[in-house]
XYZ file of C-alpha atoms in Angstrom:
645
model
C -28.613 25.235 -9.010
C -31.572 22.847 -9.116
C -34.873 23.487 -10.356
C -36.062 23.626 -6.761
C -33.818 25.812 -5.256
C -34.512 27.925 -8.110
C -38.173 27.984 -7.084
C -37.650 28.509 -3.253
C -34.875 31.296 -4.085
C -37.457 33.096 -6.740
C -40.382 32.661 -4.079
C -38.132 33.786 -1.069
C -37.230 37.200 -2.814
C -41.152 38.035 -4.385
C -42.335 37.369 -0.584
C -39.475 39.885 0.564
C -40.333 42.196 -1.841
C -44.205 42.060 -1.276
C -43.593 42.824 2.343
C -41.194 45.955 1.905
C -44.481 47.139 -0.218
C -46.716 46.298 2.515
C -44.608 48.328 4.678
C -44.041 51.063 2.571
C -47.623 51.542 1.015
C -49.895 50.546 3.966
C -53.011 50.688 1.629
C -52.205 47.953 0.118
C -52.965 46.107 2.845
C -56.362 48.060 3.829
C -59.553 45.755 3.819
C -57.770 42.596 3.440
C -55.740 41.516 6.574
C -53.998 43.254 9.354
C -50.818 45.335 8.538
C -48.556 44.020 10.963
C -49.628 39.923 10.252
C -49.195 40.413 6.850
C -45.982 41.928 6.951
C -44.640 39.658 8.966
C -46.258 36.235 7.289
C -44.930 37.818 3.618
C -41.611 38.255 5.237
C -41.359 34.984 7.151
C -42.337 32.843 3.950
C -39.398 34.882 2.384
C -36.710 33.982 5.030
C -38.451 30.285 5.106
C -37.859 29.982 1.091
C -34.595 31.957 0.918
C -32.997 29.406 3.925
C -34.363 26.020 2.285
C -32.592 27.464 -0.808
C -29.503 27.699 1.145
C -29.619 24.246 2.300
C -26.033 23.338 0.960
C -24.243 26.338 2.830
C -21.454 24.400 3.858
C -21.153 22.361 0.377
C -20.171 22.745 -3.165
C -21.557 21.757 -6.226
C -18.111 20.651 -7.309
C -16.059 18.295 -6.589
C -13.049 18.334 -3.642
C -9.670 17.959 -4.792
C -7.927 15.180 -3.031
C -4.422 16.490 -1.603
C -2.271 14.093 0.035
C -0.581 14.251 3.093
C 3.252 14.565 2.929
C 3.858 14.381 6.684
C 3.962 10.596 6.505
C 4.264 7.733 3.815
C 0.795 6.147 3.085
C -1.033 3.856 4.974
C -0.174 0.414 4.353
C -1.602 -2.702 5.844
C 0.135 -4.962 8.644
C 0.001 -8.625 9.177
C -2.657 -10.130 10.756
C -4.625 -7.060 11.042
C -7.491 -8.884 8.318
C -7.710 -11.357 11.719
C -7.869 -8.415 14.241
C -10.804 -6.927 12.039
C -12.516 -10.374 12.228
C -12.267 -10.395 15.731
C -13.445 -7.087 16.375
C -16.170 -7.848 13.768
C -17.682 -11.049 16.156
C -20.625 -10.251 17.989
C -23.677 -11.974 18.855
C -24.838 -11.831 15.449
C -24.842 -16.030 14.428
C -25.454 -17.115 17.396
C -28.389 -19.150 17.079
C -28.025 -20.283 13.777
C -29.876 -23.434 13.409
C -28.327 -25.212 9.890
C -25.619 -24.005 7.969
C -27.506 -21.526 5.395
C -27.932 -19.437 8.628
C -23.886 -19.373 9.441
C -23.360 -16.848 6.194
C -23.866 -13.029 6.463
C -25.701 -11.063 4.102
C -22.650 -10.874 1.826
C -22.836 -14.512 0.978
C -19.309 -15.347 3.193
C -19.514 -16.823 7.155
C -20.209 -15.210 10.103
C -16.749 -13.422 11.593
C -16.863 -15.859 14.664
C -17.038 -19.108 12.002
C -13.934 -17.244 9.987
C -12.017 -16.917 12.747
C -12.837 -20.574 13.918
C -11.967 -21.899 10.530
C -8.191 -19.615 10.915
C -7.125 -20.466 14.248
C -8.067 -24.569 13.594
C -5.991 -24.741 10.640
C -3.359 -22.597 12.526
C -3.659 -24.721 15.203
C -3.338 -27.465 13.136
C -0.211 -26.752 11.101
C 1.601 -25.480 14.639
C 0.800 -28.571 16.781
C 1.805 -30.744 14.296
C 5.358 -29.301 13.129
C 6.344 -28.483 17.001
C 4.944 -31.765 18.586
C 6.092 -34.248 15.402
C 2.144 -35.308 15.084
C 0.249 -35.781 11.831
C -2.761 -33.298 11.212
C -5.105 -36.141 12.069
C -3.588 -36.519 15.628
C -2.727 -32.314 15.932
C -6.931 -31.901 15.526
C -8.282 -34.583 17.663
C -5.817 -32.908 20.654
C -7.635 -29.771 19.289
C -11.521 -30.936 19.752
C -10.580 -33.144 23.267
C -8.892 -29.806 24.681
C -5.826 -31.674 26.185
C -3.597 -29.531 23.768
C -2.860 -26.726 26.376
C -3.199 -25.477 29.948
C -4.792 -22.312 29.381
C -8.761 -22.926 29.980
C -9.621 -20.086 27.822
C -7.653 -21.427 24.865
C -8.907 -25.194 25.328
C -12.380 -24.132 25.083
C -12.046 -22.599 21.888
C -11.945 -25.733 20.215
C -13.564 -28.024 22.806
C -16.896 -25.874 23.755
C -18.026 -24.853 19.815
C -18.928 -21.287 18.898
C -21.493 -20.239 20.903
C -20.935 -20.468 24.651
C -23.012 -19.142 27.269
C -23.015 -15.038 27.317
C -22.730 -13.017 30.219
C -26.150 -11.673 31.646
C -25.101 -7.927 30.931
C -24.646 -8.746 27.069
C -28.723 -8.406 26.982
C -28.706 -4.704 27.873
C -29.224 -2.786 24.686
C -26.337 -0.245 25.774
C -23.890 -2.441 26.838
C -21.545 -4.482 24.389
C -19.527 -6.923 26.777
C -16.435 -8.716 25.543
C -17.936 -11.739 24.020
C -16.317 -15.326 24.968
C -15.634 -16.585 21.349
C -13.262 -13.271 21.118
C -11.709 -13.802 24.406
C -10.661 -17.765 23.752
C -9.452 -16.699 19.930
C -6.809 -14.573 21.669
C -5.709 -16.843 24.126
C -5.782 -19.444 21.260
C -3.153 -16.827 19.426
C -0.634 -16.545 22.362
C -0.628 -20.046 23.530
C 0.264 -20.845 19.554
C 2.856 -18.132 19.751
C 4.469 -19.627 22.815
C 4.547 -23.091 21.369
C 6.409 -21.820 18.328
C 9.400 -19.927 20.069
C 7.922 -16.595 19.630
C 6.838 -13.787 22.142
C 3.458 -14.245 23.197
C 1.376 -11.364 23.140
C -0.749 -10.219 25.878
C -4.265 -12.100 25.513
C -6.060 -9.733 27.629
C -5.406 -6.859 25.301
C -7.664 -6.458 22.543
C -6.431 -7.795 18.732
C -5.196 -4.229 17.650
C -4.177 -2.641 14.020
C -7.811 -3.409 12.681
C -8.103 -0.257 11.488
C -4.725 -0.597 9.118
C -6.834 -3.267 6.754
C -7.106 -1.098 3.996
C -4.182 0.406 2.486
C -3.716 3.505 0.470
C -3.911 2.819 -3.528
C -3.283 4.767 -6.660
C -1.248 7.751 -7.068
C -0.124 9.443 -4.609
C 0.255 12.915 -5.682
C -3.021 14.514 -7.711
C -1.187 16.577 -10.185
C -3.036 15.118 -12.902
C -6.570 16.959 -12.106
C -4.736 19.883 -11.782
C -5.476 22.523 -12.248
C -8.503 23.373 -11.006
C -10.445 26.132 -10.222
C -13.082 25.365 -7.459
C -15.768 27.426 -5.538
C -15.626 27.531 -2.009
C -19.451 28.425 -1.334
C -18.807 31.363 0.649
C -20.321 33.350 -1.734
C -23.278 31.251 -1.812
C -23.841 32.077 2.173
C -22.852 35.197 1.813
C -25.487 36.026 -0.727
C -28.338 34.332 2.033
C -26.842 36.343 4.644
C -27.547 39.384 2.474
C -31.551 38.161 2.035
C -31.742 37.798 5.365
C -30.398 40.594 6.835
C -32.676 43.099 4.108
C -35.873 40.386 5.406
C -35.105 41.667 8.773
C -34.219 45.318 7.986
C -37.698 45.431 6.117
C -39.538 43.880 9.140
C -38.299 46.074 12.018
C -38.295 48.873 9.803
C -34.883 49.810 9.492
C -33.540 51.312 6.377
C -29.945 51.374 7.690
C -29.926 47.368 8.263
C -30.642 47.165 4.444
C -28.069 49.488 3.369
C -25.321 47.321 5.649
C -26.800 44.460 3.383
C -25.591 45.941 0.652
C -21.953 45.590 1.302
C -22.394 41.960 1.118
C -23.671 42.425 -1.975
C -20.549 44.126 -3.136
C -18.027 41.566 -1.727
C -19.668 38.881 -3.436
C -19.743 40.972 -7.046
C -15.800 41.772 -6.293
C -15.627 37.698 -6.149
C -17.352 37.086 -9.013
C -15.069 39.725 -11.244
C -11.019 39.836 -9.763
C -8.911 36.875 -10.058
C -5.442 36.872 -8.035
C -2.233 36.023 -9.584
C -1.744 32.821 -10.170
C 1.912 33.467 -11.589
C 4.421 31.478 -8.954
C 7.556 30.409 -9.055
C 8.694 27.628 -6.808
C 12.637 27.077 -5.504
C 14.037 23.692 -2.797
C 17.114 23.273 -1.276
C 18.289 20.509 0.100
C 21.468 20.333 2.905
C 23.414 17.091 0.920
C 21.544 15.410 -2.224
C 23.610 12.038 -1.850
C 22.456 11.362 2.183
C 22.895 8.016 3.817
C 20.441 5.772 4.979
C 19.327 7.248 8.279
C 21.154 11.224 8.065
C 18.497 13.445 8.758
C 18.012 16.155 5.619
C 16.826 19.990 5.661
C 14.691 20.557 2.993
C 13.644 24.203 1.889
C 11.088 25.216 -0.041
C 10.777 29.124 -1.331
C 8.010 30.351 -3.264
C 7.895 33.573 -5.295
C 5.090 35.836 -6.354
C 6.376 36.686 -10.260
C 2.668 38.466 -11.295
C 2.005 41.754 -11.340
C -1.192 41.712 -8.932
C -0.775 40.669 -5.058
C -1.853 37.399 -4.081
C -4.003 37.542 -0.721
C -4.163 33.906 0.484
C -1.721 31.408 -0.810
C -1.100 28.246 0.908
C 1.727 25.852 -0.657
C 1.964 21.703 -0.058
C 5.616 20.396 -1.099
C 6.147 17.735 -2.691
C 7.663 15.401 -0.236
C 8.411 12.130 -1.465
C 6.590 9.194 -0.705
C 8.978 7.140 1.127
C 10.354 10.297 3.227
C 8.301 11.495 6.241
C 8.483 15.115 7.833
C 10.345 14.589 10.801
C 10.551 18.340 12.481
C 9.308 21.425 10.290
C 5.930 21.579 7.855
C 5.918 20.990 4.492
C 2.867 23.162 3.938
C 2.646 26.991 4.542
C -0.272 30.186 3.720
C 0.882 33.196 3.940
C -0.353 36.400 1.501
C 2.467 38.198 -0.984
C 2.568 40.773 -3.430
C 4.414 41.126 -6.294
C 7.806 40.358 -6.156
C 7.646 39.223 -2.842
C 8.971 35.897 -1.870
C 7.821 33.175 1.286
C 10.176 29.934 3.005
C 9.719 27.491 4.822
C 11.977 24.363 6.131
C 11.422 21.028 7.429
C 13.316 17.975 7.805
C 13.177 14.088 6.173
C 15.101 11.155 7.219
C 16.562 9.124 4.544
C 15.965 5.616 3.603
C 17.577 3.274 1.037
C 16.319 4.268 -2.500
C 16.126 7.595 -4.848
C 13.577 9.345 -4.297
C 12.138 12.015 -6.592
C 10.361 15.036 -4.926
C 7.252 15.938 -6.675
C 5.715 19.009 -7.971
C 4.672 21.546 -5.412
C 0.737 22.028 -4.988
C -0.177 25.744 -4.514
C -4.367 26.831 -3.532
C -4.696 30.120 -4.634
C -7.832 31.956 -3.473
C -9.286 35.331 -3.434
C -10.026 38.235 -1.694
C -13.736 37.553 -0.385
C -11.975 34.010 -0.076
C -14.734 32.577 -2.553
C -12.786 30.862 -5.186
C -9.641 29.032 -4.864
C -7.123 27.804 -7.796
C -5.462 24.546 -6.917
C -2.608 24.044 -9.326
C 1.129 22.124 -9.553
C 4.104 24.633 -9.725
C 6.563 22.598 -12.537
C 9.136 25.232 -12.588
C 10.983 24.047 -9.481
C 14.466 24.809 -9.560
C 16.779 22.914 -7.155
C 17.235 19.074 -7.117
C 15.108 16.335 -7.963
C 15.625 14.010 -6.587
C 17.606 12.618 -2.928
C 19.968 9.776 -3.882
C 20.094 7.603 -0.881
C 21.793 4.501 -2.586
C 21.575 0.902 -1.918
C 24.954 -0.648 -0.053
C 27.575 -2.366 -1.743
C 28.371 -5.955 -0.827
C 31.608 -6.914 -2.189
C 33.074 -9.939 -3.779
C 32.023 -12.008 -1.465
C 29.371 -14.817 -2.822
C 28.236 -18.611 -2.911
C 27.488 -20.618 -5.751
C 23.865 -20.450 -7.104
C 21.492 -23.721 -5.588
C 22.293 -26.124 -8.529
C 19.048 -26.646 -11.159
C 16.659 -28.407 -10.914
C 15.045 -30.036 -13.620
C 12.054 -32.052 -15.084
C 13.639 -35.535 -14.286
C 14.924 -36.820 -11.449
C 18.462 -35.762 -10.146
C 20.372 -32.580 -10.542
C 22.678 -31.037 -12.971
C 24.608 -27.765 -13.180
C 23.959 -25.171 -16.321
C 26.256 -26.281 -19.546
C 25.888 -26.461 -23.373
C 27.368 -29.400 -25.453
C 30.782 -28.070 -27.412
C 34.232 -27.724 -26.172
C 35.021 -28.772 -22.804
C 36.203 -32.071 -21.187
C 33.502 -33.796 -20.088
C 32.104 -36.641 -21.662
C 28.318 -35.413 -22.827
C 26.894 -37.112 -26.442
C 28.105 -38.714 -29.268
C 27.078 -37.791 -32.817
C 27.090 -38.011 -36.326
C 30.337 -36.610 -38.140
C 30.055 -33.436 -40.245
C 32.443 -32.077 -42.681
C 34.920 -29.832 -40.577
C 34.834 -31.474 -37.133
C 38.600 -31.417 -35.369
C 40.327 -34.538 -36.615
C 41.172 -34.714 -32.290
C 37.334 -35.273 -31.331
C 36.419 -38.103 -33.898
C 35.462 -40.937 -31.948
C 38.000 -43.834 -33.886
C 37.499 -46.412 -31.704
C 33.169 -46.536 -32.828
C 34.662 -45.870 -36.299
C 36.864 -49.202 -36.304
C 33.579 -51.296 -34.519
C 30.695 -49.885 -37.237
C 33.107 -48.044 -40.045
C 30.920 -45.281 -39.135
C 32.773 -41.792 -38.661
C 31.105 -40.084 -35.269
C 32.374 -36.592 -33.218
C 32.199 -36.428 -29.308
C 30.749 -33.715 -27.880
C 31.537 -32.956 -24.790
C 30.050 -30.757 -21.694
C 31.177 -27.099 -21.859
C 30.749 -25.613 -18.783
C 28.865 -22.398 -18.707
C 28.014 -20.421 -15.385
C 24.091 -20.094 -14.619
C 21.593 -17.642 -15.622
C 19.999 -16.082 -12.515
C 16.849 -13.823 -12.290
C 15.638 -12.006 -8.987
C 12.439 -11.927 -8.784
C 10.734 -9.085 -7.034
C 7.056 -9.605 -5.135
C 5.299 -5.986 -5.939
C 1.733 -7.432 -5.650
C -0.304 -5.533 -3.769
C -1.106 -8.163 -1.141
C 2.609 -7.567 -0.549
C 2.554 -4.104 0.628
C 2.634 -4.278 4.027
C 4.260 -3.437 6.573
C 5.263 -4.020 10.438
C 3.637 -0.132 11.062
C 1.043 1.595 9.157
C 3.557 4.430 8.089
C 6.443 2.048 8.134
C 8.732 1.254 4.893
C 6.710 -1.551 3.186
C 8.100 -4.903 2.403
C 8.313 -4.618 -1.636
C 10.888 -1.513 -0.875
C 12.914 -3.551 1.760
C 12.676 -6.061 -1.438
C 14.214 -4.007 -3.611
C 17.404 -3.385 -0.857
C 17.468 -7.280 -0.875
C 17.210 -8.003 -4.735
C 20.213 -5.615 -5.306
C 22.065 -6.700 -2.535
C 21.695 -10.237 -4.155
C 22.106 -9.278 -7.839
C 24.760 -7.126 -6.771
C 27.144 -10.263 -5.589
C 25.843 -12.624 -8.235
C 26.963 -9.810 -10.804
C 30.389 -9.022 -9.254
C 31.241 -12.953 -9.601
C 30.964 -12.692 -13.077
C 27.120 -14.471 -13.361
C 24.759 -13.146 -15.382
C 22.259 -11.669 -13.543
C 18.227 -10.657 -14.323
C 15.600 -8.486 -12.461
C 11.865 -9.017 -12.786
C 9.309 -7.776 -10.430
C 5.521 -8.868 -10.362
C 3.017 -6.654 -9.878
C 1.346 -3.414 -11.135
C 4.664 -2.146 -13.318
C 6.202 -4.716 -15.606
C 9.773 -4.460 -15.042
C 11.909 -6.966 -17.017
C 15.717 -7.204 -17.191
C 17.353 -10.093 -19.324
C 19.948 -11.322 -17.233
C 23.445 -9.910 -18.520
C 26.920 -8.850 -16.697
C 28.940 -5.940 -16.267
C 28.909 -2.585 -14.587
C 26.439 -1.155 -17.152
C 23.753 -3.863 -16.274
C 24.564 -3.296 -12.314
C 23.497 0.316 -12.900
C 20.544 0.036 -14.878
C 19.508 -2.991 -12.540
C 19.737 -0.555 -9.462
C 18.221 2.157 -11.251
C 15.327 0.058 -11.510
C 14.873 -1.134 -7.755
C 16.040 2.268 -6.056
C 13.338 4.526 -8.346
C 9.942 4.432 -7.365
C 8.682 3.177 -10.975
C 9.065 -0.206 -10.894
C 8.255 -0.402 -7.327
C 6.667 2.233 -6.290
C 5.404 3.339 -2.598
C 1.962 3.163 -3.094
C 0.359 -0.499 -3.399
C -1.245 -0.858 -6.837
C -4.988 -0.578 -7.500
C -5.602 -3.949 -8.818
C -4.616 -7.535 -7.414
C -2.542 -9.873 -9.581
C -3.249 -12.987 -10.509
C -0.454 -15.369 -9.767
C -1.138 -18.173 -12.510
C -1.081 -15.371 -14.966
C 1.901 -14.221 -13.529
C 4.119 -17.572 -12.753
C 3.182 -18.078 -16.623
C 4.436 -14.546 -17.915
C 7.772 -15.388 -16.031
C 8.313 -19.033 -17.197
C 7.797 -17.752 -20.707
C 10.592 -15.243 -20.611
C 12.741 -17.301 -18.106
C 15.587 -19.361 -20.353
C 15.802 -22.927 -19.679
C 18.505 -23.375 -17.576
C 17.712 -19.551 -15.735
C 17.791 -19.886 -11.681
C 14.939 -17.855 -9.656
C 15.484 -16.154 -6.605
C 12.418 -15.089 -5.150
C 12.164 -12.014 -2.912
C 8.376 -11.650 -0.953
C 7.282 -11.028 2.451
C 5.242 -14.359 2.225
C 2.456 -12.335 3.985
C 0.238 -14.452 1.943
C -0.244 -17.615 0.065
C 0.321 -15.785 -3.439
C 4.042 -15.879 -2.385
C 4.184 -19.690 -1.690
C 2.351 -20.007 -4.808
C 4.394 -18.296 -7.290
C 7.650 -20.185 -5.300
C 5.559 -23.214 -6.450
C 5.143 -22.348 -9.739
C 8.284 -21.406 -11.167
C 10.030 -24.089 -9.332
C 7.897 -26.941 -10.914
C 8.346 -25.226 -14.123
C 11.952 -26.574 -13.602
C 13.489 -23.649 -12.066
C 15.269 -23.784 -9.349
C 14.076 -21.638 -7.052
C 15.711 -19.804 -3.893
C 13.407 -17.004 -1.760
C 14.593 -14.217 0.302
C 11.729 -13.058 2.834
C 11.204 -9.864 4.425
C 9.932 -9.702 7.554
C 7.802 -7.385 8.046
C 5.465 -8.772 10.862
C 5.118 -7.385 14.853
C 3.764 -10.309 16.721
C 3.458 -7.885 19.867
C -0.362 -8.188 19.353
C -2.758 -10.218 19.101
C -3.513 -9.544 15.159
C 0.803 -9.317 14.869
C 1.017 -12.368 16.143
C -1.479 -14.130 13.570
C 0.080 -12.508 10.941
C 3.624 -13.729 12.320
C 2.500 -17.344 12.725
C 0.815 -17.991 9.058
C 3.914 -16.502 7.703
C 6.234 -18.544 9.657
C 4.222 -21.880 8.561
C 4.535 -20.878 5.000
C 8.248 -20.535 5.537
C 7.991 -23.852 6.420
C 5.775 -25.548 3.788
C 8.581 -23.970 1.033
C 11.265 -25.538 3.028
C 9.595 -28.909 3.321
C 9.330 -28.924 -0.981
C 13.280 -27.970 -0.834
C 12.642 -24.742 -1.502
C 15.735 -22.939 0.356
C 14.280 -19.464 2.116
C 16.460 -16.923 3.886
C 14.055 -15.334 6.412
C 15.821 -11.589 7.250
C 14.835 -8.933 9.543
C 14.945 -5.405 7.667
C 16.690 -4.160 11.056
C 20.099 -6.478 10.065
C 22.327 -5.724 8.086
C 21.595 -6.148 4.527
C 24.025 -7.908 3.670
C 22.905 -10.667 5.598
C 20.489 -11.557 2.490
C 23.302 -12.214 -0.098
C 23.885 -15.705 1.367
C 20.671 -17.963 0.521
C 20.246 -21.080 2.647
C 20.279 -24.449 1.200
């Protein structure tokens, strides 16, 4: 408590208690003022002071503990909804800006309406120009003339600048019209989406998923500030209720008012001394621990009271796993038990690819008067784990790696100089080379002895690359499964055909986690390799904090890569971080294959942005001869085992 409230609480209870005198010893007040007005001004500065003191009713001095929401996955972000935001961001803010100082905001960046005009033209730009066979030059003068499209609206964008006549009702101070510059950006978004084969969205509709820009971060369950024992400030309004009722008791003159006080004054003691049990013990079943992809799963959860003192309000959160929503049921309960007693409850998950590991159970534990709560993880959870929901198996079926590409022009396959049959060098004889590869005809021209060395063929080294970064986590819903996890599905359905062909096969990811597999065969290495991508550890469900930079990373992988080691990249190439790592390993001399996610909903207007920037990068790795599989999550997986030359 402050210094203040201190003061106000001390002054609130000496003006009480000069008033009950007053009342009770009337010659006190004789000769000085009135009985009745100073009674009631002693009282009323009390209840004035005792009520500022209890400012903070509702709030606590200490900080909330952050529980999590196992109903759903975390939020992630979609595609293109950075482009909604901008558009729901324009207003008339900009307007009349008279130079370019007065086109930034206060933030030092532009204006939303000269963001999304910068966007759309290089959109624009890149679209006309691959689906019309034009140059840039051409693809933006058809831009600024307006003969690029029909559709007034979407014409004007370009043509008519930034700031074109607003209605006459945007001037009312209540009224925010639809502004013209937003209008003409979506139009500009589904006449691009109909010139590159796509759906078109609606234009009339408004650019939707803004709010899904941020996604979640960090951990996901709090068990490590636990536990902690928090107040819940009842007792603080309790104890002001108590003031004032005995202020009012005192003023109307009513002894038994200020005796019913007094029971408040007992319920907060009680608080203050008993503690409830905080002894629980925590039990899960689970209807099958080895579910396919898709089987729906009955989870449930039993909680015991093992103390010796009853617990009167208990309310449990399981530990649902991050990649499983509730379906049906509730994974959180309250219910009050005494000693002994025991509490279920049941709900339902649907499984997806992966193993998921349930965590520890959160039980709030609070009193009788309800005025302290304990907020603690139950670790002794017997039952399983974890719900093993596998990746699929591909087969034997496989193609040959893209052949490597190195440094100088041409390309070669992976070999070392030894044993073999082809031609490769010719060097210097050493004591105990095979009589059968000295070179006699060079000995009989220069009377030198020399050894051939020829190319001995060796199969290449391939690593699959996983994008974890956290512009990567998104996906085509904001509870959906987020593209690094249908990455992971994809890596091992890669890895697992380049491994059962015998090559020798390595698993990186970039990102938060530094996972790092030398590439190796066998069945051992196939297990470890999808122990990595099907745990939550090395990719895990929540985006990480920090963003990584690619440079640093591109660099980290070329340093650990072997010479002659093959890339395939897997990333949702939801931004230019995923063209840019392609880039950088594969003019490190790797060659470099990517497998992309898609993870986009061009149904809207923002879906549709975020579907058209990611098909154009597609397309500026393909014009470097950079081979990209683009696969829909809803295929099969084992679509993604074939890369595309």
């Amino acid at each position: 408590m402050t210094s203040t409230r201190r003061l106000s609480v001390g002054v609130g209870l000496l003006s009480i208690a000069v008033g009950g005198l007053l009342l009770a010893l009337p010659a006190l007040g004789s000769g000085l003022v009135p009985r009745a007005v100073a009674t009631l001004l002693t009282v009323g500065v009390g209840t004035v002071a005792v009520v500022i003191a209890g400012r903070r009713l509702f709030e606590s001095d200490e900080p909330a503990v952050r529980l999590p929401s196992p109903e759903s996955r975390p939020r992630y972000r979609t595609p293109g909804s950075s482009f909604a935001g901008l558009l729901d961001d324009v207003s008339t803010v900009g307007r009349r800006a008279v130079d370019e100082t007065d086109d930034w905001d206060g933030d030092g960046e532009f204006a939303p309406r000269e963001r999304v005009s910068a966007a759309l033209h290089d959109l624009a730009v890149a679209v006309l120009a691959r689906t019309e066979g034009r140059d840039a030059g051409r693809a933006a003068d058809r831009l600024a003339n307006g003969r690029w499209t029909d559709d007034e609206d979407a014409a004007a964008f370009f043509a008519e600048g930034l700031r074109p006549p607003l209605p006459r009702r945007a001037s009312l101070p209540w009224v925010r019209p639809e502004l013209p510059v937003a209008r003409r950006a979506r139009h500009v978004v589904a006449e691009l989406a109909d010139r590159a084969g796509t759906d078109a969205p609606d234009p009339t509709e408004g650019g939707g998923l803004a709010a899904t820009d941020d996604a979640e971060t960090g951990a996901y369950w709090p068990t490590a500030d636990l536990p902690r024992e928090r107040s819940t400030g009842r007792t603080r309004r309790v104890t002001v209720a108590v003031l004032l009722t005995s202020a009012v008791g005192v003023v109307a003159g009513l002894p038994g008012t200020v005796l019913t006080a007094a029971f408040g004054v007992s319920l907060a003691g009680a608080a203050r001394v008993w503690r409830p049990s905080t002894d629980l013990a925590v039990s899960r079943s689970v209807s099958t621990r080895t579910p396919a992809p898709g089987e729906t799963v009955e989870v449930t959860v039993t909680v015991r009271n093992v103390g010796d003192s009853t617990v009167p309000d208990l309310r449990l959160l399981d530990g649902v796993p991050a990649g499983l929503g509730v379906d049906s049921g509730t994974a959180r309960f309250a219910t009050a038990l005494r000693p002994g007693k025991a509490a279920s409850t049941s709900y339902t998950v649907e499984a997806v690819p992966g193993t998921h590991r349930f965590e520890p159970p959160v039980a709030v534990v609070g009193d009788v008067a309800g005025a302290r709560e304990t907020v603690q993880a139950v670790e002794s959870v017997d039952g399983p784990a974890t719900l093993d929901c596998g990746f699929e198996r591909r087969g034997r079926e496989s193609e040959a790696p893209r052949p490597q590409v190195t440094l100088a022009s041409g390309s070669r396959t992976a070999g070392v100089s030894g044993a073999g049959v082809e031609f490769d060098a010719l060097r210097e004889y050493r004591p105990g080379d095979p009589p059968g590869r000295i070179d006699w005809n060079h000995r009989a021209k220069t009377g030198d002895l020399a050894t051939v060395e020829f190319e001995e063929p060796r199969r290449p080294r391939v690593v699959v690359v996983l994008d974890a970064r956290r512009a990567a986590y998104v996906a085509e819903t904001p509870r959906g499964v987020p593209a690094p996890r249908h990455g992971a599905a994809a890596a091992f359905a890669v890895a697992d055909v380049l491994l059962e062909s015998g090559v020798p096969t390595g698993l990186a990811t970039v990102g938060a986690t530094d996972c790092w597999l030398p590439p190796k065969t066998g069945s051992a290495h196939r297990d470890a390799v999808r122990d990595r991508l099907a745990g939550d550890r090395a990719v895990p469900w929540t985006a990480p904090s920090d963003e990584t930079v690619v440079a640093d990373a591109a660099a980290d992988l070329a340093a650990r890569l072997s010479a002659d080691a093959q890339v395939v990249l897997v990333t949702p190439l939801c931004d230019d971080g995923g063209v840019s790592l392609a880039r950088r390993l594969d003019a490190a001399g790797h060659s470099v294959s990517v497998v992309s996610p898609d993870c986009t909903d061009p149904s809207t207007v923002g879906g549709a942005y975020g579907h058209l920037t990611r098909r154009e990068r597609l397309a500026t790795l393909r014009r470097r001869g950079v081979p990209v599989r683009d696969w829909d999550p809803t295929t099969p997986i084992s679509e993604v085992a074939h890369v595309e030359r």
